[in-house]
Amino acid sequence: AAAVVVADLAWPRFAPRYAQARRRPLIADLAPADAAAEPTRSARELAAAGEPGVLALVTGHIASVLGVDAADVTAETDLLAIGFDSLRALELRNRLARAVDRRLPITLAFDHPTPRQLARALLARLDDEPAPALAQEAHAS
């Protein structure tokens, strides 16, 4: 028998853990929890926010990938020591690449194993690399 249930869930914490083991039809068509939790910011806004703003972005995504509170991830947390494997590192790279609208190396989390190092690397890419649309326009002319 079917039943209607109303539940107050912390989706940003529940969904990643629930979907971690296998595909879950209940939540498969929902937007990713981090997409709802993380406001969209342009690369220019992130660059203007400086290291503290980019560090907050990085720690938030690390916490989301691990399924922990962002307060549990400090600027000096060693990603390898807290359980980052190649799959989690790839997921983090993909999330950060979308957030900053830049191509990022697949080895990002291994090359920069703390949130502070990651934030500095991302900030350098925001300062050095033109936005993808601008790069395409430059090649068209």
Tab-separated table of C-alpha atoms in Angstrom:
chain	number	residue	atom	x	y	z
A	1	ALA	CA	0.000	0.000	0.000
A	2	ALA	CA	1.192	3.487	-0.805
A	3	ALA	CA	1.483	6.155	1.842
A	4	VAL	CA	2.211	9.872	1.739
A	5	VAL	CA	4.995	10.933	4.068
A	6	VAL	CA	6.205	14.414	4.937
A	7	ALA	CA	9.775	14.540	6.214
A	8	ASP	CA	12.092	17.378	7.065
A	9	LEU	CA	15.431	16.293	5.552
A	10	ALA	CA	18.755	18.072	5.375
A	11	TRP	CA	19.121	17.417	1.629
A	12	PRO	CA	22.702	18.690	1.293
A	13	ARG	CA	23.758	16.059	3.860
A	14	PHE	CA	21.292	13.286	3.005
A	15	ALA	CA	21.413	13.143	-0.801
A	16	PRO	CA	25.173	12.603	-1.325
A	17	ARG	CA	25.316	9.834	1.282
A	18	TYR	CA	22.129	8.188	0.050
A	19	ALA	CA	23.313	8.176	-3.564
A	20	GLN	CA	26.884	7.148	-2.764
A	21	ALA	CA	26.318	3.368	-2.857
A	22	ARG	CA	24.295	3.120	-6.065
A	23	ARG	CA	21.843	4.978	-8.315
A	24	ARG	CA	18.758	6.055	-6.365
A	25	PRO	CA	15.606	6.591	-8.463
A	26	LEU	CA	14.022	8.602	-5.632
A	27	ILE	CA	16.519	11.431	-6.043
A	28	ALA	CA	18.066	10.765	-9.476
A	29	ASP	CA	16.132	13.555	-11.207
A	30	LEU	CA	16.698	16.166	-8.518
A	31	ALA	CA	19.298	18.878	-8.916
A	32	PRO	CA	22.544	18.088	-7.083
A	33	ALA	CA	22.433	19.167	-3.463
A	34	ASP	CA	25.475	21.390	-3.908
A	35	ALA	CA	23.847	23.214	-6.841
A	36	ALA	CA	21.007	24.327	-4.603
A	37	ALA	CA	23.276	25.160	-1.669
A	38	GLU	CA	25.973	27.087	-3.521
A	39	PRO	CA	24.932	30.388	-5.070
A	40	THR	CA	26.292	30.987	-8.545
A	41	ARG	CA	29.113	33.506	-8.635
A	42	SER	CA	31.047	34.687	-11.616
A	43	ALA	CA	34.777	34.139	-11.866
A	44	ARG	CA	35.215	37.905	-11.585
A	45	GLU	CA	33.246	37.967	-8.293
A	46	LEU	CA	35.296	35.063	-6.949
A	47	ALA	CA	38.549	36.759	-7.901
A	48	ALA	CA	37.348	39.950	-6.197
A	49	ALA	CA	36.492	37.934	-3.059
A	50	GLY	CA	40.165	36.995	-2.848
A	51	GLU	CA	41.584	34.071	-0.958
A	52	PRO	CA	38.981	34.088	1.859
A	53	GLY	CA	36.088	33.887	-0.614
A	54	VAL	CA	37.678	31.179	-2.743
A	55	LEU	CA	38.712	29.288	0.399
A	56	ALA	CA	35.079	29.313	1.587
A	57	LEU	CA	34.006	27.956	-1.803
A	58	VAL	CA	36.643	25.203	-1.667
A	59	THR	CA	35.889	24.115	1.900
A	60	GLY	CA	32.174	24.074	1.139
A	61	HIS	CA	32.671	21.772	-1.833
A	62	ILE	CA	35.078	19.530	0.089
A	63	ALA	CA	32.530	19.194	2.886
A	64	SER	CA	29.805	18.414	0.378
A	65	VAL	CA	31.901	15.708	-1.310
A	66	LEU	CA	32.683	14.151	2.075
A	67	GLY	CA	29.156	14.608	3.457
A	68	VAL	CA	30.322	16.603	6.487
A	69	ASP	CA	29.692	20.110	7.787
A	70	ALA	CA	31.835	22.834	6.213
A	71	ALA	CA	32.946	23.842	9.719
A	72	ASP	CA	34.696	20.448	9.968
A	73	VAL	CA	37.030	21.361	7.087
A	74	THR	CA	39.781	23.834	7.968
A	75	ALA	CA	42.129	25.657	5.637
A	76	GLU	CA	44.951	23.260	6.550
A	77	THR	CA	42.978	19.993	6.455
A	78	ASP	CA	45.013	17.315	4.673
A	79	LEU	CA	42.637	15.925	2.052
A	80	LEU	CA	44.455	12.607	1.788
A	81	ALA	CA	44.399	12.144	5.560
A	82	ILE	CA	40.614	12.629	5.729
A	83	GLY	CA	39.848	10.014	3.119
A	84	PHE	CA	40.074	11.674	-0.282
A	85	ASP	CA	40.554	8.980	-2.872
A	86	SER	CA	40.691	9.346	-6.649
A	87	LEU	CA	36.881	9.314	-7.051
A	88	ARG	CA	36.334	12.009	-4.446
A	89	ALA	CA	39.197	14.039	-5.887
A	90	LEU	CA	37.601	13.819	-9.334
A	91	GLU	CA	34.192	14.827	-7.954
A	92	LEU	CA	35.775	17.800	-6.182
A	93	ARG	CA	37.633	18.837	-9.341
A	94	ASN	CA	34.413	18.688	-11.369
A	95	ARG	CA	32.476	20.751	-8.830
A	96	LEU	CA	35.205	23.369	-8.593
A	97	ALA	CA	35.587	23.523	-12.375
A	98	ARG	CA	31.862	24.277	-12.695
A	99	ALA	CA	32.019	26.816	-9.866
A	100	VAL	CA	34.899	28.799	-11.358
A	101	ASP	CA	34.057	28.112	-15.019
A	102	ARG	CA	37.578	26.928	-15.776
A	103	ARG	CA	39.201	23.711	-16.938
A	104	LEU	CA	41.074	22.183	-14.036
A	105	PRO	CA	43.613	19.359	-14.002
A	106	ILE	CA	42.405	15.938	-12.964
A	107	THR	CA	45.185	15.837	-10.354
A	108	LEU	CA	44.031	19.072	-8.698
A	109	ALA	CA	43.400	17.667	-5.199
A	110	PHE	CA	46.629	15.677	-5.248
A	111	ASP	CA	48.705	18.613	-6.517
A	112	HIS	CA	47.190	20.927	-3.884
A	113	PRO	CA	46.294	18.692	-0.892
A	114	THR	CA	44.897	21.324	1.485
A	115	PRO	CA	41.948	23.688	1.025
A	116	ARG	CA	44.258	26.714	1.315
A	117	GLN	CA	46.561	25.384	-1.423
A	118	LEU	CA	43.535	24.583	-3.596
A	119	ALA	CA	42.090	28.059	-3.065
A	120	ARG	CA	45.381	29.705	-4.005
A	121	ALA	CA	45.674	27.561	-7.138
A	122	LEU	CA	42.105	28.442	-8.172
A	123	LEU	CA	42.654	32.113	-7.481
A	124	ALA	CA	45.767	32.057	-9.662
A	125	ARG	CA	43.730	30.483	-12.487
A	126	LEU	CA	41.032	33.144	-12.102
A	127	ASP	CA	43.671	35.881	-12.372
A	128	ASP	CA	45.716	34.311	-15.191
A	129	GLU	CA	43.246	32.584	-17.469
A	130	PRO	CA	40.672	34.422	-19.609
A	131	ALA	CA	37.070	33.309	-19.311
A	132	PRO	CA	36.181	30.529	-21.788
A	133	ALA	CA	33.873	32.782	-23.823
A	134	LEU	CA	36.592	35.417	-24.135
A	135	ALA	CA	39.132	32.808	-25.251
A	136	GLN	CA	36.744	31.592	-27.963
A	137	GLU	CA	36.155	35.138	-29.208
A	138	ALA	CA	39.918	35.733	-29.437
A	139	HIS	CA	40.327	32.639	-31.649
A	140	ALA	CA	37.405	33.646	-33.905
A	141	SER	CA	39.024	36.926	-34.970
